[in-house]
Coordinates of C-alpha atoms in Angstrom, one line a residue:
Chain C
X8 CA -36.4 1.0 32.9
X9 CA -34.6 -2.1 34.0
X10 CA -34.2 -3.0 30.0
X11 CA -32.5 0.4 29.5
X12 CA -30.0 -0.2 32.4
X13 CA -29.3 -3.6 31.2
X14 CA -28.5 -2.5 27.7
X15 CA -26.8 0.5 28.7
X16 CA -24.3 -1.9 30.5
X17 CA -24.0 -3.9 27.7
X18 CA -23.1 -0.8 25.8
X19 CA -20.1 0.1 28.5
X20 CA -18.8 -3.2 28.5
X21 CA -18.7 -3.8 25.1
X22 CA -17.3 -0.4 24.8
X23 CA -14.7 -1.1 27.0
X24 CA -14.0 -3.9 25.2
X25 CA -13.7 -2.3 22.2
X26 CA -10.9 0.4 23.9
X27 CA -9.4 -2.5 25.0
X28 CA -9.0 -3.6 21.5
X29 CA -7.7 -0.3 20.1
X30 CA -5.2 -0.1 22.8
X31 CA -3.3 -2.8 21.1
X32 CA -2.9 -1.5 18.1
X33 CA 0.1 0.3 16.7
X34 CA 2.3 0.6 20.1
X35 CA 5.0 -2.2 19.8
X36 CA 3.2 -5.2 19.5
X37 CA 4.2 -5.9 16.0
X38 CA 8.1 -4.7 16.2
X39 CA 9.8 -8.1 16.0
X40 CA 8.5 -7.8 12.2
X41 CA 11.8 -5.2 12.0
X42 CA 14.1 -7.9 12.6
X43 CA 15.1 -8.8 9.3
X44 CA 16.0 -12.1 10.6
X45 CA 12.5 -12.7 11.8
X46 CA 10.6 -16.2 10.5
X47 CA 7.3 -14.1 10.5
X48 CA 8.8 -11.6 8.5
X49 CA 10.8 -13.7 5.9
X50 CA 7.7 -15.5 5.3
X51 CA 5.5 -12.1 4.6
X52 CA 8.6 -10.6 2.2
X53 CA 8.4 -14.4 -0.3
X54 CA 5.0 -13.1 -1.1
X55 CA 7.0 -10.6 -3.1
X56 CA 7.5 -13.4 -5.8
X57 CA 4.1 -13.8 -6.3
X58 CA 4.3 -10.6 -7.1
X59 CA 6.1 -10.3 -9.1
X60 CA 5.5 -13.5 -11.1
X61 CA 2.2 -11.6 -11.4
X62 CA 2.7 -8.8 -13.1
X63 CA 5.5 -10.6 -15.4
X64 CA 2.2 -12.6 -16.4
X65 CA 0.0 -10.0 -16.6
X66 CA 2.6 -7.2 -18.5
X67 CA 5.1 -9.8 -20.3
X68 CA 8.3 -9.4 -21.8
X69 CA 7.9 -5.7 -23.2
X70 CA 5.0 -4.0 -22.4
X71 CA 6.2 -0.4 -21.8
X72 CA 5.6 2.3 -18.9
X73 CA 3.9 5.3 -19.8
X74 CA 5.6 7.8 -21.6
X75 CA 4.6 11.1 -21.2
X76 CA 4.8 14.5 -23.6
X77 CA 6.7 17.5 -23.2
X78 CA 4.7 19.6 -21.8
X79 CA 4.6 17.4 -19.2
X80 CA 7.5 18.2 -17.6
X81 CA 6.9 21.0 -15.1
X82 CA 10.1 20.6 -13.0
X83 CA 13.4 19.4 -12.4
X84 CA 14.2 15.7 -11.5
X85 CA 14.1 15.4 -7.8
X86 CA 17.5 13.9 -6.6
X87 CA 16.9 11.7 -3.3
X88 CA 19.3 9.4 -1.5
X89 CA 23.0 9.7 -2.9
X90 CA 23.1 13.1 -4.4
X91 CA 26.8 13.8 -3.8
X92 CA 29.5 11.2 -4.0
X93 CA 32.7 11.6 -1.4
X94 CA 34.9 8.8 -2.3
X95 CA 38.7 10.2 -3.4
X96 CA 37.8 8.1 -6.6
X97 CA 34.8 9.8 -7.5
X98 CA 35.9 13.1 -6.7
X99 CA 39.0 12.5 -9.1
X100 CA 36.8 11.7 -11.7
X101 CA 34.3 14.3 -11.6
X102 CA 36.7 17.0 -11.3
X103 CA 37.9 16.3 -14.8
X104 CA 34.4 16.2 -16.1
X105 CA 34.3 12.2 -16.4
X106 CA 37.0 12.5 -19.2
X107 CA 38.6 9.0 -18.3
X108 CA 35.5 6.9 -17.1
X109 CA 35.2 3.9 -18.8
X110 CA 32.0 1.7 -17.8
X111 CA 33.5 -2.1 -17.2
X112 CA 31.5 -4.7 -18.3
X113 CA 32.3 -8.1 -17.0
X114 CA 31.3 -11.6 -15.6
X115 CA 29.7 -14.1 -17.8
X116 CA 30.2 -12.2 -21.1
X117 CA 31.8 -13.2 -24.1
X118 CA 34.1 -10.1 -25.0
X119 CA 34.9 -8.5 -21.1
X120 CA 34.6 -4.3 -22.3
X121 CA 34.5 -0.9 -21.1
X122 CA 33.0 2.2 -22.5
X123 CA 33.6 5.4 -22.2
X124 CA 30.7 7.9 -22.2
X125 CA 31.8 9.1 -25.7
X126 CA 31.2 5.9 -26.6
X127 CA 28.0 4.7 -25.4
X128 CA 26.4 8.7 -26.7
X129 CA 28.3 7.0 -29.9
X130 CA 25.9 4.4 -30.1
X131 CA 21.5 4.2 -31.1
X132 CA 20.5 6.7 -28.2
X133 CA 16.8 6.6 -26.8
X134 CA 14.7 9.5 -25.1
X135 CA 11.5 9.0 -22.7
X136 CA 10.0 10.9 -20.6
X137 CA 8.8 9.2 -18.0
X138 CA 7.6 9.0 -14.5
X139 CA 9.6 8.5 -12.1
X140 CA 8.5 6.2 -8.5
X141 CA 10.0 6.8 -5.3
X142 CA 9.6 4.3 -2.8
X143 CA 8.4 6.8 -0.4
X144 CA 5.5 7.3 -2.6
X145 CA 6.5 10.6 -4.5
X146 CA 6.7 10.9 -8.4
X147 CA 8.3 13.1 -10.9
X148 CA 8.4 13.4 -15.0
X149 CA 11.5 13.9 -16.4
X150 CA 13.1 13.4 -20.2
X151 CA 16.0 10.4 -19.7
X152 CA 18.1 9.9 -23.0
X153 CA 20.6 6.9 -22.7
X154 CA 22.1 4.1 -24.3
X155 CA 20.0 0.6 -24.5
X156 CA 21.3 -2.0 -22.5
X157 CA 20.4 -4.1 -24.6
X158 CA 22.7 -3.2 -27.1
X159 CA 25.6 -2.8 -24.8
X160 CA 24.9 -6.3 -24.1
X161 CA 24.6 -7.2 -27.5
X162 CA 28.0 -5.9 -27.9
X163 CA 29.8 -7.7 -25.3
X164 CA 27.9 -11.1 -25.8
X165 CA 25.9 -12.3 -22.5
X166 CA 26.7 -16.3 -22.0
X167 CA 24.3 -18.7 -21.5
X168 CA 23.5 -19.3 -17.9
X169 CA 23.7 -15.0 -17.1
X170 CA 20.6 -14.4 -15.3
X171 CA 20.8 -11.0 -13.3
X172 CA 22.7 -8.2 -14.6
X173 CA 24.5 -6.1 -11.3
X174 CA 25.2 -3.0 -11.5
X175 CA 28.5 -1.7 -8.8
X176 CA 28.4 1.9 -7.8
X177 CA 30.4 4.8 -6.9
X178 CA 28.3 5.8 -4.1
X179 CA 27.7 4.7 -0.3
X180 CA 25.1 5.4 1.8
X181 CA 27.1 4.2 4.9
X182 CA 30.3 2.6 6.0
X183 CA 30.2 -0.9 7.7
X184 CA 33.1 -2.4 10.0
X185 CA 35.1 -3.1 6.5
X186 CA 34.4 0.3 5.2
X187 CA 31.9 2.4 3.0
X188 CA 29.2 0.5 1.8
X189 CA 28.8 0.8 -1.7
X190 CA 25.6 0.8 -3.8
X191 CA 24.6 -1.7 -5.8
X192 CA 21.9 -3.5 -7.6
X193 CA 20.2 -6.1 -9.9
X194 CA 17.8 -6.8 -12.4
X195 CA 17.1 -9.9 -14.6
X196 CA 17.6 -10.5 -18.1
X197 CA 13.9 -9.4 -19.2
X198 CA 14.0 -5.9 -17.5
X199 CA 18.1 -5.6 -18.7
X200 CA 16.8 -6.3 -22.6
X201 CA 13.5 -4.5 -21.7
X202 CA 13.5 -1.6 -24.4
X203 CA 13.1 1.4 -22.3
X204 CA 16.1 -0.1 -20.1
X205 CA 18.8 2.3 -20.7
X206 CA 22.4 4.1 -19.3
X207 CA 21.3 7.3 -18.6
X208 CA 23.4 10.0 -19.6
X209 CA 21.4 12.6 -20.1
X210 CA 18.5 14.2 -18.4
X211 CA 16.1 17.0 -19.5
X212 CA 18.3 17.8 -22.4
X213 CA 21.3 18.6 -20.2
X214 CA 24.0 16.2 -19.2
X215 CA 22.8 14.1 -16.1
X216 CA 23.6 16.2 -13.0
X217 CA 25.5 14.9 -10.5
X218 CA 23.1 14.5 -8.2
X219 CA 21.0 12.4 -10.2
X220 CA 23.9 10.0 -10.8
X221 CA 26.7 11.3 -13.5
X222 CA 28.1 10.0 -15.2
X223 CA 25.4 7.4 -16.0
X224 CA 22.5 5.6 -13.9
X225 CA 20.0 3.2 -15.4
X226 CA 16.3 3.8 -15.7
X227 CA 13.8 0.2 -15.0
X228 CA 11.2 1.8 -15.8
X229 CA 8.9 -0.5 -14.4
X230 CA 10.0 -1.0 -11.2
X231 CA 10.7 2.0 -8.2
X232 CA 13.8 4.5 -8.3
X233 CA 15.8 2.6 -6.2
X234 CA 16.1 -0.1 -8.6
X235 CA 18.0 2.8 -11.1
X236 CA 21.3 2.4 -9.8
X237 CA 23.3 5.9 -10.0
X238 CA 27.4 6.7 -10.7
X239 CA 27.3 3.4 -12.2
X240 CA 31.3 2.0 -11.6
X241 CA 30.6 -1.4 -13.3
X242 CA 28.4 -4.1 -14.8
X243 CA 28.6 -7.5 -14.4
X244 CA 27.0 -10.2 -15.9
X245 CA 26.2 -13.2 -12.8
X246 CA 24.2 -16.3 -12.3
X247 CA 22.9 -15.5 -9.4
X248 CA 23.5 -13.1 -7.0
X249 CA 23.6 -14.8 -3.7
X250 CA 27.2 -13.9 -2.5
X251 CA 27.2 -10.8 -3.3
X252 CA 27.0 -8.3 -0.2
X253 CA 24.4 -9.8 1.9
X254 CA 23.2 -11.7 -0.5
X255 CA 19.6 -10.0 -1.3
X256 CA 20.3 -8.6 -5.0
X257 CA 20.6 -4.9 -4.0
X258 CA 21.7 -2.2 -1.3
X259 CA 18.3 -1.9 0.0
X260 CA 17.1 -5.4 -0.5
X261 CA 20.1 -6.0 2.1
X262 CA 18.3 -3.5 4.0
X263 CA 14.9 -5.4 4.1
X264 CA 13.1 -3.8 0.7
X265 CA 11.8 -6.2 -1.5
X266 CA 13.9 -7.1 -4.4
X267 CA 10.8 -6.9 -6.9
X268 CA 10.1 -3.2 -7.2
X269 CA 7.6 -3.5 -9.5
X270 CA 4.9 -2.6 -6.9
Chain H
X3 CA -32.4 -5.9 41.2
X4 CA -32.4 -4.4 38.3
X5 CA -30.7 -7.8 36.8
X6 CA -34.1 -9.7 38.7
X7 CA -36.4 -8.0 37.1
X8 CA -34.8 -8.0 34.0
X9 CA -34.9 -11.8 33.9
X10 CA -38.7 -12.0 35.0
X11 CA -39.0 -9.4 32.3
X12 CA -37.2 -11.5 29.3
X13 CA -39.0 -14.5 30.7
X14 CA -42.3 -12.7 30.2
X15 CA -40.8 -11.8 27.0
X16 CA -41.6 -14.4 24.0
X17 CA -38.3 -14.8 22.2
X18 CA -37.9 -14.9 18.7
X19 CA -36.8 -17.9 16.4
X20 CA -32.9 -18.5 16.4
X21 CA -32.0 -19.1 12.7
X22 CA -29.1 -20.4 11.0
X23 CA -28.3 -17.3 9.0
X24 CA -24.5 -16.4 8.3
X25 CA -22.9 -19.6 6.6
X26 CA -19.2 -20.5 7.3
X27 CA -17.5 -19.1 4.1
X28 CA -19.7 -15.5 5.2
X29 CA -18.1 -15.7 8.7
X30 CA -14.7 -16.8 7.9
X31 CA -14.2 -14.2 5.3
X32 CA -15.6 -11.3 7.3
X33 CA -13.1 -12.5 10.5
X34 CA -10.1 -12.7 7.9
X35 CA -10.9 -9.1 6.3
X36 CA -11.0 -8.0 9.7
X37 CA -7.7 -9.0 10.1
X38 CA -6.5 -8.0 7.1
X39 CA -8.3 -4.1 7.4
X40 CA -6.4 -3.8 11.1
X41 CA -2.7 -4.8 9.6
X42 CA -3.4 -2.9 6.0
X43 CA -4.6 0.5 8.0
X44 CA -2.0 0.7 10.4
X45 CA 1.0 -0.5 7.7
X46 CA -0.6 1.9 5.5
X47 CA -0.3 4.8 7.9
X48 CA 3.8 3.6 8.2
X49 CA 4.1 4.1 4.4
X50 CA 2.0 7.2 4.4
X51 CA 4.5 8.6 6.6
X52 CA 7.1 8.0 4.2
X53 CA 5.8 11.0 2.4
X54 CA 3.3 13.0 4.2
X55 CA 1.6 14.5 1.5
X56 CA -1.3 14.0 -1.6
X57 CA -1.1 15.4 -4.6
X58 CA -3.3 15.7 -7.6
X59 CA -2.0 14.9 -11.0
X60 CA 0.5 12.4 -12.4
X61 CA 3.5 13.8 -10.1
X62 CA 4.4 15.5 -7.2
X63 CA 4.8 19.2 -7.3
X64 CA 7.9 20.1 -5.5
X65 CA 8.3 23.0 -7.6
X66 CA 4.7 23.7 -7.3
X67 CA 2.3 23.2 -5.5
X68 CA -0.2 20.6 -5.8
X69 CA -0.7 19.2 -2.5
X70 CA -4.2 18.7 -1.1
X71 CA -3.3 17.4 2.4
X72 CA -0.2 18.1 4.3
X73 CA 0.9 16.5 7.7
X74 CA 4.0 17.7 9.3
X75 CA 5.8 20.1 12.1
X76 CA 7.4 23.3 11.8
X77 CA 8.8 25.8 14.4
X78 CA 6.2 28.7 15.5
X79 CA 7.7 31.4 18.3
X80 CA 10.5 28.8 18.9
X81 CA 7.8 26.4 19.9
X82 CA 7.5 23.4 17.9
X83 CA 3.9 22.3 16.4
X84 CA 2.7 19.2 14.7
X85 CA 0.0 21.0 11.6
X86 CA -2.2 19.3 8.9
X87 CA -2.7 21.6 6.1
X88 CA -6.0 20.4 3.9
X89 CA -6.9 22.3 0.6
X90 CA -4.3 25.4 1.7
X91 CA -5.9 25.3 5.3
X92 CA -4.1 24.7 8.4
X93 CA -5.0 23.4 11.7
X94 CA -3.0 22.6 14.6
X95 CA -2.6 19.3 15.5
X96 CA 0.1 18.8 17.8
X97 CA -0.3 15.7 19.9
X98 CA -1.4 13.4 17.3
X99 CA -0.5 14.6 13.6
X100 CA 2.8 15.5 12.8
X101 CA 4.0 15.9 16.7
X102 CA 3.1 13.3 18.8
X103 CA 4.3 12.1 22.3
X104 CA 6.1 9.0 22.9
X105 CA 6.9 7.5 27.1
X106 CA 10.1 8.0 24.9
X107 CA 10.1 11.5 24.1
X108 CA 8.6 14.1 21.6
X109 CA 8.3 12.3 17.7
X110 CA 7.9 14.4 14.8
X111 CA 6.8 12.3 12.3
X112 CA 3.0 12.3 10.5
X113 CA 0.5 9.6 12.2
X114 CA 1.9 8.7 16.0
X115 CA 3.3 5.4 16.5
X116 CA 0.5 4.5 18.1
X117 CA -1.1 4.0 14.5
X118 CA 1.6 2.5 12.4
X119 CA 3.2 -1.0 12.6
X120 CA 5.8 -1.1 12.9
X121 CA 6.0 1.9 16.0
X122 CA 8.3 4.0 14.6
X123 CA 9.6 4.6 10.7
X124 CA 10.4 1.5 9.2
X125 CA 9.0 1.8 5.7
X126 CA 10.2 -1.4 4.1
X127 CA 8.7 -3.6 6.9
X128 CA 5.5 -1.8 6.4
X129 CA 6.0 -2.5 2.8
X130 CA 6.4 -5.9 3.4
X131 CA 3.6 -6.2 6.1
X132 CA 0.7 -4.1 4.1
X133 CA 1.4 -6.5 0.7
X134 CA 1.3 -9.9 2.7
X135 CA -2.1 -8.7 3.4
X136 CA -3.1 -6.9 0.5
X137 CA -3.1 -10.1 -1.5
X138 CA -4.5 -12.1 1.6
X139 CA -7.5 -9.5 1.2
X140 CA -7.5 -10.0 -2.4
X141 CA -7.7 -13.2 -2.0
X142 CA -10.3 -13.9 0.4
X143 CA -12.4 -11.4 -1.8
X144 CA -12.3 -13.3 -4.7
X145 CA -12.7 -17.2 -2.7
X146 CA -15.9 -14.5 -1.0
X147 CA -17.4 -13.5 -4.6
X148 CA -17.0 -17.2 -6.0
X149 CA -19.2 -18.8 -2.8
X150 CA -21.6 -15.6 -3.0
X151 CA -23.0 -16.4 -6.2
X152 CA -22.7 -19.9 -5.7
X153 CA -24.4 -20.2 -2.3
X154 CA -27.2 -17.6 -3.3
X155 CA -25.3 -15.2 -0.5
X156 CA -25.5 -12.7 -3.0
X157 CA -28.9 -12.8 -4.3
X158 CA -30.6 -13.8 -1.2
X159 CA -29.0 -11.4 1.3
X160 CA -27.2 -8.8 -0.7
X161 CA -28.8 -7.3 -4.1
X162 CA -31.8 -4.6 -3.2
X163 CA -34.7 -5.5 -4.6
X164 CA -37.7 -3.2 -5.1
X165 CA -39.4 -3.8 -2.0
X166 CA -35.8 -2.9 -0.2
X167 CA -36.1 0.4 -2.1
X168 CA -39.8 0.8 -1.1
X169 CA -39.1 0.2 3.0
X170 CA -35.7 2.6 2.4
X171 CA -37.9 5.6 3.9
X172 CA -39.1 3.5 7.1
X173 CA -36.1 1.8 7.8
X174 CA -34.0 4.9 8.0
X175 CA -36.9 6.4 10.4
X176 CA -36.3 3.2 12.1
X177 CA -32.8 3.7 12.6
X178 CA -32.9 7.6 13.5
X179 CA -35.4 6.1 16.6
X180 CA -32.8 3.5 17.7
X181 CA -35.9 0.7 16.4
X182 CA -34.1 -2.6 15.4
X183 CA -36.1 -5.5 13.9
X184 CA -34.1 -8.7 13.7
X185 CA -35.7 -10.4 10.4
X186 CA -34.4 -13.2 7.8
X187 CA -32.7 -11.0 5.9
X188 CA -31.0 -7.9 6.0
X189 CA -32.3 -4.4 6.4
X190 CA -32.1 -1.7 3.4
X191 CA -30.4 0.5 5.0
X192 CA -27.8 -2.8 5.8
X193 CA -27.8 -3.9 1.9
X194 CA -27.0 -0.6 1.2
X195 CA -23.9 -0.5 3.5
X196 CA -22.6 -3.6 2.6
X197 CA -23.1 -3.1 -1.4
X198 CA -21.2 0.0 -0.8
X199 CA -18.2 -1.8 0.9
X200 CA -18.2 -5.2 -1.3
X201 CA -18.1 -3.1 -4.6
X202 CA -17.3 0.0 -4.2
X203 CA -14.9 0.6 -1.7
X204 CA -12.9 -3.1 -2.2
X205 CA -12.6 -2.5 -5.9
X206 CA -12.0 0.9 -5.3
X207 CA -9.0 0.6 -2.6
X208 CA -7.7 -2.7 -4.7
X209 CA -7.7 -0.7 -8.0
X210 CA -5.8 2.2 -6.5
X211 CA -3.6 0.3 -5.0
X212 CA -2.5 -1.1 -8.3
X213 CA -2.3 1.8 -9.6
X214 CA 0.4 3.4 -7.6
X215 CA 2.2 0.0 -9.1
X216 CA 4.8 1.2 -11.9
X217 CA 4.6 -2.5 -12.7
X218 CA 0.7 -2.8 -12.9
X219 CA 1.1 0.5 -14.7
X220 CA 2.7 -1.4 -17.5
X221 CA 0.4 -3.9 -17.3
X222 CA -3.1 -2.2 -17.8
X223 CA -2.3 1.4 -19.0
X224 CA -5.6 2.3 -18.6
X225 CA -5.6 1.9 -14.4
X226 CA -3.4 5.0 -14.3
X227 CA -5.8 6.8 -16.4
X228 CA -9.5 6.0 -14.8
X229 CA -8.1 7.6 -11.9
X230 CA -6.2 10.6 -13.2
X231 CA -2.9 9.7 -13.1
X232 CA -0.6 8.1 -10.0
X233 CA -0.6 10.7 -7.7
X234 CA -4.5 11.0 -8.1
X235 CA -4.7 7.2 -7.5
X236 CA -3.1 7.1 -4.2
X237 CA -5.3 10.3 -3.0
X238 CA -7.8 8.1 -3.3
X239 CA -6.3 5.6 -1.8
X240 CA -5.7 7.3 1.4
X241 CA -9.7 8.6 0.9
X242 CA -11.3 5.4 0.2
X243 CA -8.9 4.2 4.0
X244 CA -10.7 7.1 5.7
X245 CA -14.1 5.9 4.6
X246 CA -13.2 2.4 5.8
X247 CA -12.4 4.2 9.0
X248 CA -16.3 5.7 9.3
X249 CA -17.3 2.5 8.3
X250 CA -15.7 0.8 11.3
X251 CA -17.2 3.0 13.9
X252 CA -20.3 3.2 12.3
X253 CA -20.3 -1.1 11.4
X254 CA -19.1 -1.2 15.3
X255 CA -21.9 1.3 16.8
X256 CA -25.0 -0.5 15.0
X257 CA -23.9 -3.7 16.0
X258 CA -23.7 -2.6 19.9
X259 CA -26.4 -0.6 19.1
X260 CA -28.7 -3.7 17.9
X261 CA -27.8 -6.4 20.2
X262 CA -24.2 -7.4 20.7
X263 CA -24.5 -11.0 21.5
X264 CA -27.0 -11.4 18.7
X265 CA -25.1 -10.3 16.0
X266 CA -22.1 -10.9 17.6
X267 CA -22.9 -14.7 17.6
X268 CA -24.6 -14.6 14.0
X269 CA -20.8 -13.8 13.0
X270 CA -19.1 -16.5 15.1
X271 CA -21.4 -19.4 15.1
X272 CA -24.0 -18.0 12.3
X273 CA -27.0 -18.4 14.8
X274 CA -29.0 -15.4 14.8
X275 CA -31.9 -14.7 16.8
X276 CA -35.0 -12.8 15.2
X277 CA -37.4 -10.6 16.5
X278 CA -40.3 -12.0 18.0
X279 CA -43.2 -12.3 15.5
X280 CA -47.2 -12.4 16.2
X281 CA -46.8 -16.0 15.3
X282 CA -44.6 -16.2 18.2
X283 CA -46.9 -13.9 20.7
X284 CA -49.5 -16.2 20.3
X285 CA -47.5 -18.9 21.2
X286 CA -46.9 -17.8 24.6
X287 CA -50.5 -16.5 25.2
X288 CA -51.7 -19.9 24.1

């Protein structure tokens, strides 16, 4: 009988431990990991390189998503976080149909260009469908049909000593003390030449939509969909891209989102 | 009283031998997945909430529908509830799926922030936490696998061998009657467990995890298709977390259950304490 007690206490107290345990989690214990600024945190976001120097070893220079087939496609492209530009500038532009865009291409290039759209759907197009890989864990399957990067950069000549290729934007997702914080992005030279890196101008046979990022948006199709810059403003061709914004190669990577969206 | 004769009791009690049974690499590695399960759950459940929703297939239907599980709130009679829907069904779960309480206020967001790290939404610092540890996990897993087959961990303690499979029917009557024996080596029933964890539900969660990559997807085209396509792959992602879940409480139970300073100490110091034997019987009555 006594045996029984005795374990039966046991039981309680290690129960209570165990209650005591699960208290702790979740609640607020871990919330200093928001601060961007945090040591902790900064340390846990550099595994991201390994990351991604990972994959590059595992997938190397060209090894392409999945493309998928036509039937397939069983619904429209799901537009999600900028779907409807406000900026005077945009608006100007889209309400005469994009007629006098002209991409800009500049930085370390040999022959500073811009394009207009007429003039990239001028050039070697490419269509894939492919999937496409929200950070929030969603995915869609659309037809994309663009211009290759690759060849735009082939055209303008990228110098030696260009490493990341930023894309500028049209759209903000908020305003700062200095005004609306634009969009922007980067990728390196192996996803820029990668040959299912295109301008986008053209979705599901139709001219891209506006709010999936007319007049043209790029599709990494390796990496998540905020990597695919929309209403692309300008390309520029930098070393590196540590003054640029807050210095973390992308709006969301400013915003604590790893820069390597391959994963 | 009860604590007196308890004592007298245990000192009329011949005690077993006290072995040296879980090596350091065993203990270490089972302290640091530990550690790794509690921060990958709970960061998992913050990037769950992201998109509260599975789907079967390659995509997610937004123009159709093919959603297995559902968490989220909606307004009934002006009242608002917290619902799960699984398979089409829906149950009402206000107070801790999809509407939960705060000291703060009312939240209406998927698991309560009681069960996410960070408390409330902050997807990319869940991002960041749940991928330190993923490759933490991934890595103690493999340093594990390399000093199992090397230390005879593996083949000593961990493969069933036909005499496991012939004590399978007793051991599970065992356990129904609450009947632990402490021996050298591991019970069937325990094999079994562990076997199904190590390399079934590791590779499982590891290998749907990667698939969910778009980079890994390039990679090895083939991990997209074993499971049936992205969406598929982090269904069973979420599943193979919920089985961990049962496993906890189950791991937990059996180790109060059998003794918990016993096996509590065969995982801290790797001294383990067997069951008394005849051998040791007759010592006592000597």
């Amino acid at each position: 009988m006594s045996r029984i007690l005795m374990s039966r206490r046991k039981f309680l107290r290690a129960g209570a431990a165990g209650l005591a345990a699960s208290s702790l989690a979740g609640c607020d214990q871990f919330d200093f990991l928001r601060d961007r600024n945090n040591g902790v945190r900064q340390a846990m976001i550099s595994v991201n390189e390994l990351t991604f120097q990972a994959q590059r070893l595992l997938m190397g220079r060209d090894a392409l998503a999945r493309e998928f087939s036509e039937t397939d496609i069983r619904q429209g492209q799901r537009p999600n976080g900028s779907t409807n530009p406000r900026t005077d500038e945009y608006l100007l532009m889209r309400n005469r149909e994009f007629a006098d865009y002209r991409l800009e291409i500049t930085g370390m290039v040999d022959r500073p260009t811009s394009f207009s759209v007429a003039e990239l759907q001028n050039m070697p197009s490419r269509t894939q469908i492919t999937r496409h890989d929200c950070v929030e864990g969603w995915s869609t399957i659309a037809k994309w049909t663009g211009t290759p990067l690759k060849a735009v950069l082939d055209q303008v000549g990228v110098q030696s000593g260009a490493n990341y290729v930023l894309f500028r934007c049209f759209d903000a997702l908020s305003n700062g003390l200095s005004g609306p914080e634009y969009y922007y992005e980067t990728i390196d030279m192996i996803d820029a030449n990668h040959p299912q890196t295109i301008l986008a101008y053209g979705l599901n046979e139709e001219p891209l939509p506006v709010a999936n990022g007319a007049p043209l948006r790029v599709r990494v199709e390796r990496q998540l969909g905020y990597k695919m810059a929309k209403y692309i403003k300008s390309i520029e061709l930098v070393a590196s891209f540590e003054n640029v914004e807050l210095g973390k190669g992308g709006y969301w990577e400013d915003r604590g989102y790893e820069w390597y969206a391959g994963i | 009283m009860s604590d007196t004769s308890a004592r007298s009791d245990n000192a009329a009690r011949p005690k077993g031998r006290l072995i040296y049974r879980q090596n350091l690499v065993t203990r270490l590695t089972h302290w640091v997945w530990a550690i790794c399960m509690f921060f990958l759950l709970l960061s998992g459940l913050q990037i769950f909430n992201a998109r509260p929703q599975l789907f079967i297939g390659q995509e997610s239907g937004f123009e159709y529908n093919n959603a297995i599980l559902e968490i989220g709130s909606r307004a009934v009679d002006g009242q608002r509830i917290g619902y799960t829907t699984v398979f089409g069904q829906e149950f009402n779960t206000s107070g801790v799926l999809g509407l939960s309480e705060t000291p703060s206020g009312p939240r209406l967001r998927a698991f309560p922030e009681w069960a996410t790290i960070p408390s409330t939404q902050d997807l990319a610092t869940g991002r960041v936490v749940h991928f330190f540890f993923a490759w933490i996990f991934v890595g103690t897993l493999l340093i594990w696998l390399a000093f199992s087959l090397f230390n005879g961990h593996l083949a000593r303690d961990l493969i069933p061998y036909r005499r496991d499979f012939k004590n399978l029917p007793r051991d599970i009557a065992d356990h129904v009657r609450f009947r632990f024996t402490h021996a050298m080596t591991y019970s069937p029933l325990q094999k079994l467990a562990y076997i199904v964890v190590l390399f079934i539900l590791f590779p499982l969660i590891i290998l749907t995890g990667l698939a969910m990559s778009p980079g890994m997807n390039a990679a090895w085209p083939w991990i997209i298709d074993i499971f049936g396509g992205r969406q598929t792959a982090r269904t069973i992602h979420f599943l193979t977390m919920a089985a961990f879940v049962i496993f906890f409480f189950v791991h937990i139970f059996m180790v109060v259950a059998a003794g918990p300073i016993n096996e509590m100490r065969s995982m801290i110091t790797g001294r383990y304490r067997l069951s008394p034997t005849r051998d040791d019987d007759a010592e006592i009555s000597k």
